[in-house]
Amino acid sequence: MPIKFPFVKKRKNEVSSHHPVGLNHKQIPKHVAIIMDGNGRWAKNRGMPRIAGHKEGMEVVKKIVRFASDLGVEVLTLYAFSTENWKRPRNEVEFLMKLPVDFLNTYLPELIEKNVRVQTIGDFDVLPPHTKKAVQEAIERTKDNDGLILNFALNYGSRFEMVNAVKQIAAKVERGELDTEEIDEALFSSELYTCDLVEPDLLIRTSGEQRLSNFLLWQLAYAEFWFTEVYWPDFTENHFEKALYDYQNRKRRYGGV
Ligand code: FPP
């Protein structure tokens, strides 16, 4: 009689590693953006403190960076800390600010080896000195790499970013460097943190929430969205592959027919 494991319940959207989804390697999205949500709930379900979920989430970041780099994704933007996350308890904020330091301490040599280039978007100046130092070092040491761009959204808020863009543009008009008539979508985009990046093709959000939470509101105008119930610490290469597979089977019309 075959042995059954009825207690191993398959989660919605869980993909078995025994069923490769048949990706088209010529149609890998150039830019994938991820809202890595559900760390806190993952930890709570295990009777662990929330920060344990973030720590586990960091391990998943490593796996997904490796995988995205191997698949030939050009830009991977990860929402690591939002401008709203300062409202969290102090110990959690401190832990989240320490994560990039730990991540880069253990993982920077591999990033360099894999030709990954580290960048950030967000209001960098107000981050704690130790966070800034570790991230600046990673940016500096990977700046000549031309593989995957690993773009951390750190203290990022899309509305703040857009208000800043408006201020920059207004200042140029005031100084007489720009005519109001010259303001167009391309000019606006050029004042955003993401000015040097291709727009995201695919947005992934884990944990069952289906909202943008002030993430890349302008840049995601034509992106495909992919949601999963899986909490970020449980997210695997298989889920990522399934997201790309579904993306490849969407029809992107950009408002046309
Ligand atoms: C959202 O989950 C997650 C965050 C605010 C932090 C995400 C950070 C990581 C996954 C680690 C980042 C790693 C590096 C290298 C910077 P939540 O805490 O809101 O979860 P909940 O909704 O279940 O409470």
Short mmCIF file of C-alpha atoms and ligand atoms in Angstrom, two decimals:
data_model
loop_
_atom_site.label_atom_id
_atom_site.label_comp_id
_atom_site.label_asym_id
_atom_site.label_seq_id
_atom_site.Cartn_x
_atom_site.Cartn_y
_atom_site.Cartn_z
CA MET A 1 0.00 0.00 0.00
CA PRO A 2 1.43 3.42 -0.90
CA ILE A 3 2.30 5.63 2.02
CA LYS A 4 0.25 8.80 2.10
CA PHE A 5 0.99 12.04 3.89
CA PRO A 6 -2.42 13.63 4.30
CA PHE A 7 -1.03 16.05 6.87
CA VAL A 8 1.22 17.72 4.32
CA LYS A 9 -1.26 20.22 3.00
CA LYS A 10 -0.36 21.83 -0.26
CA ARG A 11 -0.73 25.59 -0.06
CA LYS A 12 -2.59 27.48 -2.71
CA ASN A 13 -0.18 28.46 -5.49
CA GLU A 14 2.48 26.10 -4.22
CA VAL A 15 4.42 24.61 -7.08
CA SER A 16 5.97 21.20 -6.84
CA SER A 17 9.63 21.09 -7.75
CA HIS A 18 8.85 18.01 -9.84
CA HIS A 19 6.90 19.95 -12.41
CA PRO A 20 9.15 22.34 -14.29
CA VAL A 21 6.87 24.87 -15.90
CA GLY A 22 8.61 25.14 -19.26
CA LEU A 23 9.87 28.71 -19.26
CA ASN A 24 10.70 30.39 -22.53
CA HIS A 25 14.23 31.57 -21.85
CA LYS A 26 14.00 34.12 -24.65
CA GLN A 27 11.14 35.93 -22.94
CA ILE A 28 12.43 36.54 -19.47
CA PRO A 29 11.06 39.85 -18.11
CA LYS A 30 13.76 42.49 -17.99
CA HIS A 31 12.66 44.04 -14.71
CA VAL A 32 10.93 42.17 -11.90
CA ALA A 33 9.78 44.06 -8.80
CA ILE A 34 8.82 42.24 -5.61
CA ILE A 35 6.86 43.23 -2.51
CA MET A 36 8.24 40.68 -0.06
CA ASP A 37 5.29 40.48 2.32
CA GLY A 38 4.27 38.12 5.12
CA ASN A 39 7.44 37.83 7.18
CA GLY A 40 5.63 38.81 10.37
CA ARG A 41 2.76 36.37 9.88
CA TRP A 42 5.17 33.59 8.96
CA ALA A 43 6.98 34.10 12.26
CA LYS A 44 3.77 34.48 14.29
CA ASN A 45 2.46 31.17 12.93
CA ARG A 46 5.58 29.54 14.36
CA GLY A 47 5.36 31.31 17.71
CA MET A 48 8.48 33.27 16.84
CA PRO A 49 9.17 37.04 17.05
CA ARG A 50 8.49 39.03 13.89
CA ILE A 51 12.18 39.65 13.33
CA ALA A 52 12.70 35.90 12.87
CA GLY A 53 10.49 36.20 9.80
CA HIS A 54 12.63 39.01 8.41
CA LYS A 55 15.78 36.96 9.00
CA GLU A 56 14.31 34.03 7.11
CA GLY A 57 13.16 36.49 4.44
CA MET A 58 16.74 37.56 3.96
CA GLU A 59 17.72 33.96 3.17
CA VAL A 60 15.00 33.87 0.52
CA VAL A 61 16.40 37.09 -0.97
CA LYS A 62 19.72 35.29 -1.52
CA LYS A 63 18.04 32.35 -3.29
CA ILE A 64 15.90 34.55 -5.52
CA VAL A 65 18.81 36.83 -6.43
CA ARG A 66 20.85 33.79 -7.52
CA PHE A 67 17.95 32.43 -9.50
CA ALA A 68 17.03 35.73 -11.18
CA SER A 69 20.66 36.31 -12.09
CA ASP A 70 20.98 32.82 -13.60
CA LEU A 71 17.78 33.33 -15.63
CA GLY A 72 19.09 36.60 -17.09
CA VAL A 73 16.70 39.04 -15.41
CA GLU A 74 18.23 42.51 -15.87
CA VAL A 75 16.78 44.31 -12.84
CA LEU A 76 15.36 42.91 -9.62
CA THR A 77 13.81 45.58 -7.40
CA LEU A 78 13.05 44.45 -3.85
CA TYR A 79 10.88 46.46 -1.46
CA ALA A 80 12.99 46.12 1.68
CA PHE A 81 11.79 49.14 3.70
CA SER A 82 9.08 51.67 2.97
CA THR A 83 8.82 55.26 4.16
CA GLU A 84 5.87 54.02 6.27
CA ASN A 85 7.86 51.22 7.96
CA TRP A 86 9.36 53.69 10.48
CA LYS A 87 6.04 53.36 12.33
CA ARG A 88 6.95 49.81 13.42
CA PRO A 89 8.28 49.02 16.93
CA ARG A 90 11.81 50.31 17.46
CA ASN A 91 13.45 46.90 17.75
CA GLU A 92 11.89 45.82 14.45
CA VAL A 93 13.04 48.98 12.67
CA GLU A 94 16.54 48.50 14.06
CA PHE A 95 16.55 44.90 12.91
CA LEU A 96 15.35 45.84 9.42
CA MET A 97 18.09 48.47 9.19
CA LYS A 98 20.67 45.88 10.21
CA LEU A 99 19.52 43.32 7.63
CA PRO A 100 21.25 44.91 4.64
CA VAL A 101 24.46 44.98 6.72
CA ASP A 102 24.20 41.25 7.56
CA PHE A 103 23.15 40.41 4.03
CA LEU A 104 26.09 42.23 2.47
CA ASN A 105 28.58 40.98 5.07
CA THR A 106 27.81 37.40 4.15
CA TYR A 107 26.80 37.75 0.54
CA LEU A 108 28.74 40.56 -1.13
CA PRO A 109 31.58 38.27 -2.33
CA GLU A 110 29.04 36.07 -4.11
CA LEU A 111 27.30 39.12 -5.63
CA ILE A 112 30.65 40.33 -6.96
CA GLU A 113 31.43 36.85 -8.26
CA LYS A 114 28.05 36.71 -10.01
CA ASN A 115 28.61 40.09 -11.69
CA VAL A 116 25.63 41.60 -9.81
CA ARG A 117 25.42 45.36 -9.43
CA VAL A 118 23.86 46.70 -6.23
CA GLN A 119 21.78 49.88 -6.35
CA THR A 120 19.11 51.49 -4.21
CA ILE A 121 16.06 53.67 -4.63
CA GLY A 122 14.59 55.71 -1.79
CA ASP A 123 15.58 58.46 0.60
CA PHE A 124 19.06 57.18 1.41
CA ASP A 125 20.39 60.13 3.44
CA VAL A 126 18.30 59.51 6.55
CA LEU A 127 19.25 55.83 6.95
CA PRO A 128 21.38 54.92 10.00
CA PRO A 129 25.14 55.31 9.39
CA HIS A 130 25.90 51.56 9.58
CA THR A 131 23.23 50.77 6.98
CA LYS A 132 24.48 53.51 4.67
CA LYS A 133 28.08 52.41 5.05
CA ALA A 134 27.42 48.76 4.14
CA VAL A 135 25.19 49.64 1.22
CA GLN A 136 27.52 52.35 -0.12
CA GLU A 137 30.40 49.91 -0.02
CA ALA A 138 28.37 47.34 -1.97
CA ILE A 139 27.33 49.96 -4.52
CA GLU A 140 30.93 51.07 -4.93
CA ARG A 141 32.40 47.59 -5.19
CA THR A 142 29.83 46.41 -7.75
CA LYS A 143 29.50 49.58 -9.82
CA ASP A 144 31.37 48.18 -12.82
CA ASN A 145 29.42 44.92 -12.90
CA ASP A 146 27.07 44.55 -15.84
CA GLY A 147 24.98 41.56 -14.80
CA LEU A 148 21.78 41.64 -12.75
CA ILE A 149 21.00 44.99 -11.12
CA LEU A 150 19.93 44.21 -7.57
CA ASN A 151 17.95 47.28 -6.67
CA PHE A 152 16.90 47.63 -3.02
CA ALA A 153 14.01 49.96 -2.28
CA LEU A 154 15.20 51.28 1.08
CA ASN A 155 13.18 53.97 2.81
CA TYR A 156 11.25 54.16 -0.43
CA GLY A 157 7.86 55.77 -0.96
CA SER A 158 6.44 56.36 -4.40
CA ARG A 159 4.43 59.48 -3.50
CA PHE A 160 7.47 61.08 -1.86
CA GLU A 161 9.48 60.24 -4.99
CA MET A 162 6.90 61.84 -7.26
CA VAL A 163 6.49 64.97 -5.11
CA ASN A 164 10.27 65.36 -5.22
CA ALA A 165 10.24 65.01 -9.00
CA VAL A 166 7.61 67.76 -9.21
CA LYS A 167 9.77 70.01 -6.99
CA GLN A 168 12.85 69.42 -9.16
CA ILE A 169 10.91 70.23 -12.29
CA ALA A 170 9.31 73.33 -10.75
CA ALA A 171 12.74 74.56 -9.67
CA LYS A 172 14.04 74.19 -13.22
CA VAL A 173 11.08 76.15 -14.56
CA GLU A 174 11.65 78.85 -11.94
CA ARG A 175 15.32 79.12 -12.88
CA GLY A 176 14.28 79.47 -16.49
CA GLU A 177 16.04 76.25 -17.51
CA LEU A 178 12.83 74.60 -18.60
CA ASP A 179 9.63 75.67 -20.27
CA THR A 180 6.34 74.29 -18.90
CA GLU A 181 5.52 73.10 -22.41
CA GLU A 182 8.56 70.83 -22.33
CA ILE A 183 7.25 68.80 -19.38
CA ASP A 184 6.26 65.36 -20.57
CA GLU A 185 6.22 61.76 -19.30
CA ALA A 186 9.85 61.15 -20.22
CA LEU A 187 10.97 64.26 -18.38
CA PHE A 188 8.97 63.29 -15.30
CA SER A 189 10.46 59.77 -15.39
CA SER A 190 13.92 61.25 -15.60
CA GLU A 191 13.43 62.92 -12.20
CA LEU A 192 12.52 59.66 -10.42
CA TYR A 193 14.96 57.40 -8.52
CA THR A 194 14.43 54.85 -11.28
CA CYS A 195 15.54 57.19 -14.09
CA ASP A 196 18.27 54.82 -15.30
CA LEU A 197 16.20 51.63 -15.17
CA VAL A 198 13.81 49.99 -17.61
CA GLU A 199 10.24 50.00 -16.30
CA PRO A 200 9.14 46.89 -14.37
CA ASP A 201 7.51 44.20 -16.52
CA LEU A 202 6.30 42.11 -13.63
CA LEU A 203 5.27 42.88 -10.05
CA ILE A 204 5.12 40.02 -7.55
CA ARG A 205 3.53 40.39 -4.12
CA THR A 206 3.52 37.55 -1.61
CA SER A 207 1.29 36.84 1.41
CA GLY A 208 -2.13 37.25 -0.18
CA GLU A 209 -2.33 41.04 -0.01
CA GLN A 210 -3.28 42.62 -3.32
CA ARG A 211 -2.25 46.25 -3.11
CA LEU A 212 0.70 48.40 -4.09
CA SER A 213 1.50 49.99 -0.72
CA ASN A 214 3.10 53.08 -2.25
CA PHE A 215 5.52 51.04 -4.40
CA LEU A 216 6.53 52.26 -7.88
CA LEU A 217 3.11 53.77 -8.60
CA TRP A 218 4.25 55.56 -11.75
CA GLN A 219 6.65 52.88 -12.97
CA LEU A 220 4.15 50.00 -12.72
CA ALA A 221 1.69 51.59 -15.14
CA TYR A 222 2.02 48.74 -17.67
CA ALA A 223 3.46 45.96 -15.51
CA GLU A 224 1.78 42.59 -15.10
CA PHE A 225 0.80 41.78 -11.50
CA TRP A 226 1.23 38.35 -9.91
CA PHE A 227 -0.01 37.57 -6.43
CA THR A 228 0.48 34.52 -4.26
CA GLU A 229 -0.83 33.50 -0.83
CA VAL A 230 2.62 32.21 0.08
CA TYR A 231 4.45 34.19 2.77
CA TRP A 232 7.82 35.58 1.66
CA PRO A 233 9.92 33.24 3.86
CA ASP A 234 8.22 30.28 2.12
CA PHE A 235 8.72 31.70 -1.37
CA THR A 236 10.94 29.48 -3.53
CA GLU A 237 12.55 29.43 -6.94
CA ASN A 238 9.55 27.37 -8.06
CA HIS A 239 7.13 30.15 -7.20
CA PHE A 240 9.32 32.65 -8.99
CA GLU A 241 9.44 30.39 -12.03
CA LYS A 242 5.65 30.04 -11.98
CA ALA A 243 5.27 33.83 -11.83
CA LEU A 244 7.52 34.17 -14.88
CA TYR A 245 5.64 31.42 -16.66
CA ASP A 246 2.29 33.14 -16.04
CA TYR A 247 3.84 36.43 -17.14
CA GLN A 248 4.93 34.80 -20.39
CA ASN A 249 1.36 33.71 -21.01
CA ARG A 250 -0.18 37.14 -20.53
CA LYS A 251 -1.04 39.37 -23.47
CA ARG A 252 0.53 42.78 -22.98
CA ARG A 253 -1.27 45.33 -25.09
CA TYR A 254 -0.20 48.64 -23.54
CA GLY A 255 -3.63 50.05 -24.24
CA GLY A 256 -3.61 48.92 -27.87
CA VAL A 257 -5.50 45.95 -29.36
C1 FPP B 1 6.94 42.85 4.93
O1 FPP B 1 6.50 41.81 5.77
C2 FPP B 1 8.38 42.84 4.89
C3 FPP B 1 9.19 43.86 5.22
C4 FPP B 1 8.70 45.18 5.66
C5 FPP B 1 10.64 43.71 5.18
C6 FPP B 1 11.13 42.93 4.03
C7 FPP B 1 12.54 42.60 4.23
C8 FPP B 1 13.06 41.39 3.90
C9 FPP B 1 12.31 40.30 3.28
C10 FPP B 1 14.50 41.15 4.09
C11 FPP B 1 15.25 42.08 3.22
C12 FPP B 1 16.58 41.66 3.02
C13 FPP B 1 17.59 42.50 2.73
C14 FPP B 1 18.83 41.93 2.32
C15 FPP B 1 17.45 43.96 2.84
P1 FPP B 1 5.69 42.18 7.07
O2 FPP B 1 6.63 42.34 8.19
O3 FPP B 1 4.83 43.36 6.80
O4 FPP B 1 4.82 40.89 7.26
P2 FPP B 1 3.34 40.84 7.86
O5 FPP B 1 2.46 41.57 6.89
O6 FPP B 1 3.05 39.37 7.90
O7 FPP B 1 3.40 41.47 9.21
#
